[in-house]
mmCIF file of C-alpha atoms and ligand atoms in Angstrom:
data_model
loop_
_atom_site.group_PDB
_atom_site.id
_atom_site.type_symbol
_atom_site.label_atom_id
_atom_site.label_comp_id
_atom_site.label_asym_id
_atom_site.label_seq_id
_atom_site.Cartn_x
_atom_site.Cartn_y
_atom_site.Cartn_z
ATOM 1 C CA MET A 1 0.000 0.000 0.000
ATOM 2 C CA HIS A 2 1.460 3.384 -0.987
ATOM 3 C CA LYS A 3 1.587 5.929 1.789
ATOM 4 C CA GLN A 4 1.968 9.591 0.885
ATOM 5 C CA ASN A 5 4.656 11.156 3.082
ATOM 6 C CA SER A 6 4.222 14.778 3.931
ATOM 7 C CA LEU A 7 7.257 17.051 3.633
ATOM 8 C CA VAL A 8 5.716 19.247 6.296
ATOM 9 C CA ALA A 9 6.350 17.729 9.700
ATOM 10 C CA ASP A 10 3.374 17.616 11.993
ATOM 11 C CA LEU A 11 4.843 17.068 15.409
ATOM 12 C CA GLN A 12 1.625 17.594 17.363
ATOM 13 C CA GLY A 13 1.567 15.223 20.300
ATOM 14 C CA LYS A 14 5.343 14.657 20.249
ATOM 15 C CA ARG A 15 7.563 15.636 23.177
ATOM 16 C CA ALA A 16 11.080 16.838 22.454
ATOM 17 C CA LEU A 17 14.038 17.343 24.772
ATOM 18 C CA VAL A 18 16.682 19.661 23.310
ATOM 19 C CA THR A 19 19.870 19.862 25.357
ATOM 20 C CA GLY A 20 21.740 23.157 25.407
ATOM 21 C CA SER A 21 18.678 24.988 24.152
ATOM 22 C CA THR A 22 18.932 28.208 26.146
ATOM 23 C CA SER A 23 21.110 29.722 23.417
ATOM 24 C CA GLY A 24 22.451 29.434 19.883
ATOM 25 C CA ILE A 25 21.698 26.396 17.739
ATOM 26 C CA GLY A 26 19.763 24.505 20.417
ATOM 27 C CA LEU A 27 17.393 27.405 20.910
ATOM 28 C CA ALA A 28 16.780 27.626 17.160
ATOM 29 C CA VAL A 29 16.088 23.881 17.034
ATOM 30 C CA ALA A 30 13.700 24.181 20.006
ATOM 31 C CA ARG A 31 11.902 27.058 18.253
ATOM 32 C CA ALA A 32 11.624 25.074 15.023
ATOM 33 C CA LEU A 33 10.272 21.939 16.755
ATOM 34 C CA HIS A 34 7.792 24.078 18.709
ATOM 35 C CA GLY A 35 6.775 25.718 15.426
ATOM 36 C CA ALA A 36 6.078 22.258 13.990
ATOM 37 C CA GLY A 37 3.783 21.446 16.912
ATOM 38 C CA ALA A 38 6.032 19.582 19.353
ATOM 39 C CA GLU A 39 5.977 20.077 23.086
ATOM 40 C CA VAL A 40 9.490 21.168 24.018
ATOM 41 C CA VAL A 41 11.639 20.657 27.106
ATOM 42 C CA LEU A 42 14.528 23.091 27.328
ATOM 43 C CA ASN A 43 17.886 22.411 28.981
ATOM 44 C CA GLY A 44 20.911 24.625 29.486
ATOM 45 C CA PHE A 45 22.315 27.404 31.602
ATOM 46 C CA GLY A 46 21.373 31.057 31.637
ATOM 47 C CA GLU A 47 19.775 33.925 33.493
ATOM 48 C CA GLU A 48 16.645 32.909 35.356
ATOM 49 C CA ALA A 49 14.555 35.726 33.859
ATOM 50 C CA GLU A 50 15.677 34.941 30.291
ATOM 51 C CA ILE A 51 14.936 31.234 30.757
ATOM 52 C CA ALA A 52 11.480 32.092 32.125
ATOM 53 C CA ARG A 53 10.916 34.285 29.044
ATOM 54 C CA LEU A 54 11.937 31.420 26.728
ATOM 55 C CA CYS A 55 9.656 28.981 28.551
ATOM 56 C CA GLU A 56 6.773 31.381 28.033
ATOM 57 C CA GLU A 57 7.632 31.977 24.368
ATOM 58 C CA LEU A 58 7.858 28.259 23.616
ATOM 59 C CA ASP A 59 5.224 27.080 26.073
ATOM 60 C CA ALA A 60 8.037 24.910 27.400
ATOM 61 C CA VAL A 61 9.445 23.626 30.656
ATOM 62 C CA HIS A 62 13.130 23.901 31.529
ATOM 63 C CA ASN A 63 15.463 21.490 33.269
ATOM 64 C CA GLY A 64 18.842 22.994 34.160
ATOM 65 C CA ALA A 65 20.772 19.746 34.654
ATOM 66 C CA ASN A 66 24.526 20.004 34.271
ATOM 67 C CA LEU A 67 25.129 17.400 31.587
ATOM 68 C CA MET A 68 28.715 16.838 32.678
ATOM 69 C CA ASP A 69 27.269 14.952 35.648
ATOM 70 C CA PRO A 70 25.749 11.525 34.830
ATOM 71 C CA ALA A 71 23.700 11.548 38.071
ATOM 72 C CA ALA A 72 22.186 14.913 37.093
ATOM 73 C CA ILE A 73 21.324 13.483 33.656
ATOM 74 C CA GLU A 74 19.580 10.512 35.287
ATOM 75 C CA ALA A 75 17.570 12.865 37.518
ATOM 76 C CA MET A 76 16.653 15.026 34.499
ATOM 77 C CA MET A 77 15.499 12.074 32.387
ATOM 78 C CA GLU A 78 13.436 10.776 35.295
ATOM 79 C CA GLU A 79 11.816 14.187 35.827
ATOM 80 C CA VAL A 80 11.178 14.787 32.114
ATOM 81 C CA GLY A 81 9.644 11.345 31.535
ATOM 82 C CA PRO A 82 9.154 9.665 28.134
ATOM 83 C CA ILE A 83 10.210 11.712 25.107
ATOM 84 C CA ASP A 84 9.711 11.114 21.400
ATOM 85 C CA ILE A 85 12.469 13.394 20.107
ATOM 86 C CA LEU A 86 15.907 13.734 21.674
ATOM 87 C CA VAL A 87 18.209 16.443 20.360
ATOM 88 C CA ASN A 88 21.677 16.132 21.883
ATOM 89 C CA ASN A 89 23.023 19.577 21.192
ATOM 90 C CA ALA A 90 24.918 20.904 24.234
ATOM 91 C CA GLY A 91 28.616 21.115 23.532
ATOM 92 C CA MET A 92 31.768 23.036 24.292
ATOM 93 C CA GLN A 93 35.126 23.850 22.735
ATOM 94 C CA HIS A 94 38.645 24.581 23.945
ATOM 95 C CA VAL A 95 41.540 25.568 21.714
ATOM 96 C CA ALA A 96 45.125 24.656 22.734
ATOM 97 C CA PRO A 97 48.093 22.634 21.403
ATOM 98 C CA VAL A 98 47.872 19.029 22.540
ATOM 99 C CA GLU A 99 50.927 19.279 24.811
ATOM 100 C CA ASP A 100 49.350 22.225 26.656
ATOM 101 C CA PHE A 101 45.768 21.008 26.559
ATOM 102 C CA PRO A 102 44.460 21.278 30.148
ATOM 103 C CA VAL A 103 43.547 17.796 31.364
ATOM 104 C CA GLU A 104 40.412 19.089 33.103
ATOM 105 C CA LYS A 105 39.260 20.712 29.830
ATOM 106 C CA TRP A 106 39.772 17.429 27.985
ATOM 107 C CA ASP A 107 37.698 15.590 30.604
ATOM 108 C CA ALA A 108 34.968 18.248 30.555
ATOM 109 C CA ILE A 109 34.680 18.175 26.754
ATOM 110 C CA VAL A 110 34.519 14.373 26.688
ATOM 111 C CA ALA A 111 31.867 14.455 29.443
ATOM 112 C CA LEU A 112 29.648 17.018 27.707
ATOM 113 C CA ASN A 113 30.198 16.420 23.982
ATOM 114 C CA LEU A 114 30.289 12.615 24.168
ATOM 115 C CA SER A 115 29.382 10.891 27.449
ATOM 116 C CA ALA A 116 26.256 13.023 28.023
ATOM 117 C CA VAL A 117 24.970 11.920 24.609
ATOM 118 C CA PHE A 118 25.403 8.279 25.633
ATOM 119 C CA HIS A 119 23.562 8.852 28.921
ATOM 120 C CA THR A 120 20.550 10.776 27.542
ATOM 121 C CA THR A 121 20.270 8.283 24.694
ATOM 122 C CA ARG A 122 20.425 5.127 26.822
ATOM 123 C CA LEU A 123 17.747 6.594 29.102
ATOM 124 C CA ALA A 124 15.462 7.845 26.302
ATOM 125 C CA VAL A 125 15.549 4.752 24.089
ATOM 126 C CA PRO A 126 13.338 2.348 26.101
ATOM 127 C CA ALA A 127 10.245 4.632 25.837
ATOM 128 C CA MET A 128 10.916 5.254 22.128
ATOM 129 C CA LYS A 129 11.115 1.516 21.482
ATOM 130 C CA GLU A 130 7.905 0.966 23.393
ATOM 131 C CA ALA A 131 6.159 3.711 21.407
ATOM 132 C CA GLY A 132 7.568 2.317 18.132
ATOM 133 C CA TRP A 133 8.579 5.841 17.115
ATOM 134 C CA GLY A 134 11.492 8.062 17.978
ATOM 135 C CA ARG A 135 13.977 10.562 16.626
ATOM 136 C CA ILE A 136 17.488 11.067 17.958
ATOM 137 C CA ILE A 137 19.387 14.004 16.481
ATOM 138 C CA ASN A 138 22.925 14.798 17.528
ATOM 139 C CA THR A 139 24.489 18.151 16.785
ATOM 140 C CA ALA A 140 27.928 17.116 15.587
ATOM 141 C CA SER A 141 30.014 19.510 13.471
ATOM 142 C CA ALA A 142 32.084 19.776 10.311
ATOM 143 C CA HIS A 143 34.722 18.711 12.833
ATOM 144 C CA SER A 144 33.058 15.285 12.970
ATOM 145 C CA LYS A 145 34.439 14.808 9.446
ATOM 146 C CA GLN A 146 37.588 16.934 9.309
ATOM 147 C CA ALA A 147 40.170 18.138 11.802
ATOM 148 C CA SER A 148 41.643 21.512 12.628
ATOM 149 C CA PRO A 149 44.786 21.990 14.710
ATOM 150 C CA PHE A 150 44.530 22.799 18.437
ATOM 151 C CA LYS A 151 41.026 21.344 18.785
ATOM 152 C CA SER A 152 41.977 17.774 19.757
ATOM 153 C CA ALA A 153 39.199 17.206 22.309
ATOM 154 C CA TYR A 154 36.483 18.799 20.180
ATOM 155 C CA VAL A 155 37.462 16.990 16.973
ATOM 156 C CA SER A 156 37.830 13.656 18.807
ATOM 157 C CA THR A 157 34.431 13.886 20.503
ATOM 158 C CA LYS A 158 32.666 15.072 17.355
ATOM 159 C CA HIS A 159 34.172 12.190 15.336
ATOM 160 C CA ALA A 160 33.053 9.853 18.134
ATOM 161 C CA ILE A 161 29.501 11.197 17.978
ATOM 162 C CA ASP A 162 29.367 10.193 14.322
ATOM 163 C CA GLY A 163 30.345 6.622 15.274
ATOM 164 C CA PHE A 164 27.934 6.500 18.192
ATOM 165 C CA THR A 165 25.075 7.738 16.012
ATOM 166 C CA LYS A 166 25.736 5.139 13.317
ATOM 167 C CA THR A 167 25.887 2.392 15.950
ATOM 168 C CA ILE A 168 22.564 3.238 17.581
ATOM 169 C CA ALA A 169 20.971 3.761 14.162
ATOM 170 C CA LEU A 170 21.764 0.107 13.427
ATOM 171 C CA GLU A 171 20.549 -1.062 16.830
ATOM 172 C CA LEU A 172 17.234 0.801 16.446
ATOM 173 C CA ALA A 173 16.730 0.297 12.715
ATOM 174 C CA GLN A 174 13.674 -1.911 13.090
ATOM 175 C CA CYS A 175 12.144 -0.066 16.038
ATOM 176 C CA GLY A 176 10.774 3.016 14.242
ATOM 177 C CA VAL A 177 13.544 5.071 15.788
ATOM 178 C CA THR A 178 16.058 6.997 13.663
ATOM 179 C CA ALA A 179 19.377 8.459 14.767
ATOM 180 C CA ASN A 180 21.247 11.078 12.759
ATOM 181 C CA CYS A 181 23.883 13.766 13.091
ATOM 182 C CA ILE A 182 23.584 17.301 11.853
ATOM 183 C CA SER A 183 27.010 18.752 11.132
ATOM 184 C CA PRO A 184 27.127 22.530 10.839
ATOM 185 C CA GLY A 185 30.086 24.569 9.685
ATOM 186 C CA TYR A 186 30.360 28.057 11.198
ATOM 187 C CA VAL A 187 26.978 29.130 12.478
ATOM 188 C CA TRP A 188 26.072 32.774 13.033
ATOM 189 C CA THR A 189 25.553 32.900 16.802
ATOM 190 C CA PRO A 190 26.115 35.759 19.283
ATOM 191 C CA LEU A 191 29.327 33.996 20.333
ATOM 192 C CA VAL A 192 30.747 34.185 16.800
ATOM 193 C CA GLU A 193 29.569 37.774 16.300
ATOM 194 C CA GLY A 194 31.190 38.762 19.591
ATOM 195 C CA GLN A 195 34.622 37.563 18.412
ATOM 196 C CA ILE A 196 34.686 39.954 15.457
ATOM 197 C CA PRO A 197 35.720 43.263 17.117
ATOM 198 C CA ASP A 198 38.623 41.672 19.032
ATOM 199 C CA THR A 199 39.876 39.847 15.959
ATOM 200 C CA MET A 200 39.638 43.076 13.893
ATOM 201 C CA GLN A 201 41.869 44.757 16.435
ATOM 202 C CA ALA A 202 44.266 41.836 16.975
ATOM 203 C CA ARG A 203 44.855 41.315 13.248
ATOM 204 C CA SER A 204 44.376 44.898 12.020
ATOM 205 C CA MET A 205 41.628 43.709 9.708
ATOM 206 C CA THR A 206 38.295 45.115 8.560
ATOM 207 C CA ARG A 207 35.058 43.415 9.606
ATOM 208 C CA GLU A 208 34.747 41.923 6.095
ATOM 209 C CA GLU A 209 38.327 40.577 6.178
ATOM 210 C CA VAL A 210 37.731 38.935 9.565
ATOM 211 C CA MET A 211 34.507 37.351 8.297
ATOM 212 C CA ASN A 212 35.876 36.113 4.935
ATOM 213 C CA ASP A 213 39.542 35.342 5.648
ATOM 214 C CA VAL A 214 39.387 34.182 9.266
ATOM 215 C CA LEU A 215 35.952 32.942 10.322
ATOM 216 C CA LEU A 216 34.778 31.801 6.904
ATOM 217 C CA ALA A 217 38.199 30.738 5.621
ATOM 218 C CA LYS A 218 37.016 27.127 5.300
ATOM 219 C CA GLN A 219 33.440 27.837 4.206
ATOM 220 C CA PRO A 220 33.377 28.084 0.383
ATOM 221 C CA THR A 221 30.011 29.896 0.255
ATOM 222 C CA LYS A 222 31.516 32.646 2.464
ATOM 223 C CA LYS A 223 28.221 32.668 4.299
ATOM 224 C CA PHE A 224 27.554 31.726 7.888
ATOM 225 C CA VAL A 225 25.033 28.969 8.479
ATOM 226 C CA GLN A 226 21.983 30.454 10.176
ATOM 227 C CA PRO A 227 20.725 28.678 13.343
ATOM 228 C CA GLU A 228 17.234 28.581 11.781
ATOM 229 C CA GLU A 229 18.630 26.482 8.913
ATOM 230 C CA VAL A 230 19.774 23.877 11.451
ATOM 231 C CA GLY A 231 16.301 24.037 13.037
ATOM 232 C CA ALA A 232 14.676 23.371 9.665
ATOM 233 C CA MET A 233 16.934 20.359 9.072
ATOM 234 C CA ALA A 234 16.002 18.972 12.509
ATOM 235 C CA VAL A 235 12.297 19.353 11.731
ATOM 236 C CA PHE A 236 12.772 17.487 8.453
ATOM 237 C CA LEU A 237 14.596 14.654 10.248
ATOM 238 C CA CYS A 238 11.594 14.390 12.580
ATOM 239 C CA SER A 239 9.105 14.184 9.704
ATOM 240 C CA ASP A 240 7.612 10.982 8.342
ATOM 241 C CA ALA A 241 9.370 11.737 5.048
ATOM 242 C CA ALA A 242 12.675 11.122 6.847
ATOM 243 C CA SER A 243 11.735 7.767 8.331
ATOM 244 C CA ASN A 244 14.372 6.057 6.155
ATOM 245 C CA VAL A 245 17.082 8.580 6.964
ATOM 246 C CA THR A 246 19.081 6.955 9.729
ATOM 247 C CA GLY A 247 22.754 6.650 10.583
ATOM 248 C CA ALA A 248 23.420 9.697 8.438
ATOM 249 C CA ASN A 249 25.658 12.654 9.141
ATOM 250 C CA TRP A 250 24.154 15.612 7.328
ATOM 251 C CA SER A 251 26.453 18.509 6.573
ATOM 252 C CA ILE A 252 25.162 22.056 6.612
ATOM 253 C CA ASP A 253 28.490 23.787 6.163
ATOM 254 C CA GLY A 254 28.502 25.836 2.967
ATOM 255 C CA GLY A 255 30.681 23.225 1.248
ATOM 256 C CA TRP A 256 33.444 23.046 3.895
ATOM 257 C CA THR A 257 33.640 19.252 3.934
ATOM 258 C CA ALA A 258 33.317 18.966 0.153
ATOM 259 C CA GLU A 259 36.900 20.160 -0.262
HETATM 260 P P1 LIG B 301 26.183 27.932 22.654
HETATM 261 O O1 LIG B 301 27.368 28.156 23.531
HETATM 262 O O2 LIG B 301 25.453 29.123 22.084
HETATM 263 O O3 LIG B 301 25.099 27.022 23.419
HETATM 264 C C1 LIG B 301 25.496 25.934 24.195
HETATM 265 C C2 LIG B 301 24.312 25.493 25.021
HETATM 266 O O4 LIG B 301 24.716 24.405 25.839
HETATM 267 C C3 LIG B 301 23.791 26.580 25.966
HETATM 268 O O5 LIG B 301 22.399 26.450 26.093
HETATM 269 C C4 LIG B 301 24.492 26.220 27.269
HETATM 270 O O6 LIG B 301 23.820 26.726 28.428
HETATM 271 C C5 LIG B 301 24.452 24.726 27.200
HETATM 272 N N1 LIG B 301 25.444 24.074 28.044
HETATM 273 C C6 LIG B 301 26.765 24.314 28.111
HETATM 274 N N2 LIG B 301 27.332 23.519 29.028
HETATM 275 C C7 LIG B 301 26.346 22.750 29.536
HETATM 276 C C8 LIG B 301 26.296 21.733 30.538
HETATM 277 N N3 LIG B 301 27.410 21.347 31.199
HETATM 278 N N4 LIG B 301 25.115 21.172 30.823
HETATM 279 C C9 LIG B 301 23.982 21.573 30.190
HETATM 280 N N5 LIG B 301 23.961 22.519 29.237
HETATM 281 C C10 LIG B 301 25.144 23.100 28.924
HETATM 282 O O7 LIG B 301 26.692 26.952 21.518
HETATM 283 P P2 LIG B 301 26.229 26.691 20.012
HETATM 284 O O8 LIG B 301 27.204 27.398 19.141
HETATM 285 O O9 LIG B 301 24.779 26.918 19.816
HETATM 286 O O10 LIG B 301 26.572 25.131 19.911
HETATM 287 C C11 LIG B 301 25.613 24.110 20.105
HETATM 288 C C12 LIG B 301 26.160 22.827 19.512
HETATM 289 O O11 LIG B 301 26.467 23.027 18.139
HETATM 290 C C13 LIG B 301 27.447 22.320 20.170
HETATM 291 O O12 LIG B 301 27.403 20.906 20.279
HETATM 292 C C14 LIG B 301 28.511 22.744 19.190
HETATM 293 O O13 LIG B 301 29.657 21.923 19.248
HETATM 294 C C15 LIG B 301 27.782 22.587 17.873
HETATM 295 N N6 LIG B 301 28.325 23.380 16.763
HETATM 296 C C16 LIG B 301 28.368 24.738 16.812
HETATM 297 C C17 LIG B 301 28.856 25.436 15.715
HETATM 298 C C18 LIG B 301 28.910 26.952 15.696
HETATM 299 O O14 LIG B 301 29.461 27.523 14.745
HETATM 300 N N7 LIG B 301 28.341 27.659 16.650
HETATM 301 C C19 LIG B 301 29.320 24.744 14.589
HETATM 302 C C20 LIG B 301 29.257 23.341 14.582
HETATM 303 C C21 LIG B 301 28.751 22.669 15.676
#
């Protein structure tokens, strides 16, 4: 029997947990899932008043668990209850040569970028299997496919996320549950924008030179990815039309990894 898949995701009745969704990409993904009808649970740090404002905007609840702590993740997953959509997005970066890389930074990046994804996933999967439907989306990075110097922990954990995602995609392939990575290049977030003035001064460059020759040096389109574009890709991966997309690592990087 032929079933017509809709390209427009209707996520009414679905509950989504988006980690690291009080800012940047995670917030855009939460907004996009909410826009498609999902009930959203926010996670991440931030000012109490701003988080309250986001909860009101998205008709969402917030859980502020520190995802570097497995016990806090267990408590969060217990409090949140069964979810249909898990977006593992929280992540951090540190830039240093390997011989100077602070050991505590390495451990923190592994805990947040990699181990937290294992913990939320292992705790979310049983309810998804029972429901016979689920979507797991991991925010990886162009650095899950290519390396850059001085980012050993970030590149290692993002490569590992690709492997983890492929593994669980195979395990869940016949359960109605898909698992995919989204791999952005440079995304236009307040953090990136905030680096521009200092870099202009440090390198005696114009704003355009900093954007094109430094920040977008590896991005052939010379355009930043917009957080909303990542949100739209997440919504598509949640749609019925994407039910056969699993174990994939989708680039949204202006051609960076095509080189
Ligand atoms: P961001 O710093 O704007 O947001 C990070 C979010 O994670 C925030 O909500 C923060 O409160 C939360 N967070 C940080 N530490 C946490 C912890 N210990 N426990 C719980 N929450 C925590 O970052 P972003 O740029 O939006 O990045 C989000 C994801 O996208 C990361 O995994 C990052 O590696 C990836 N990414 C970003 C870019 C980019 O250009 N910005 C490119 C590729 C991939």
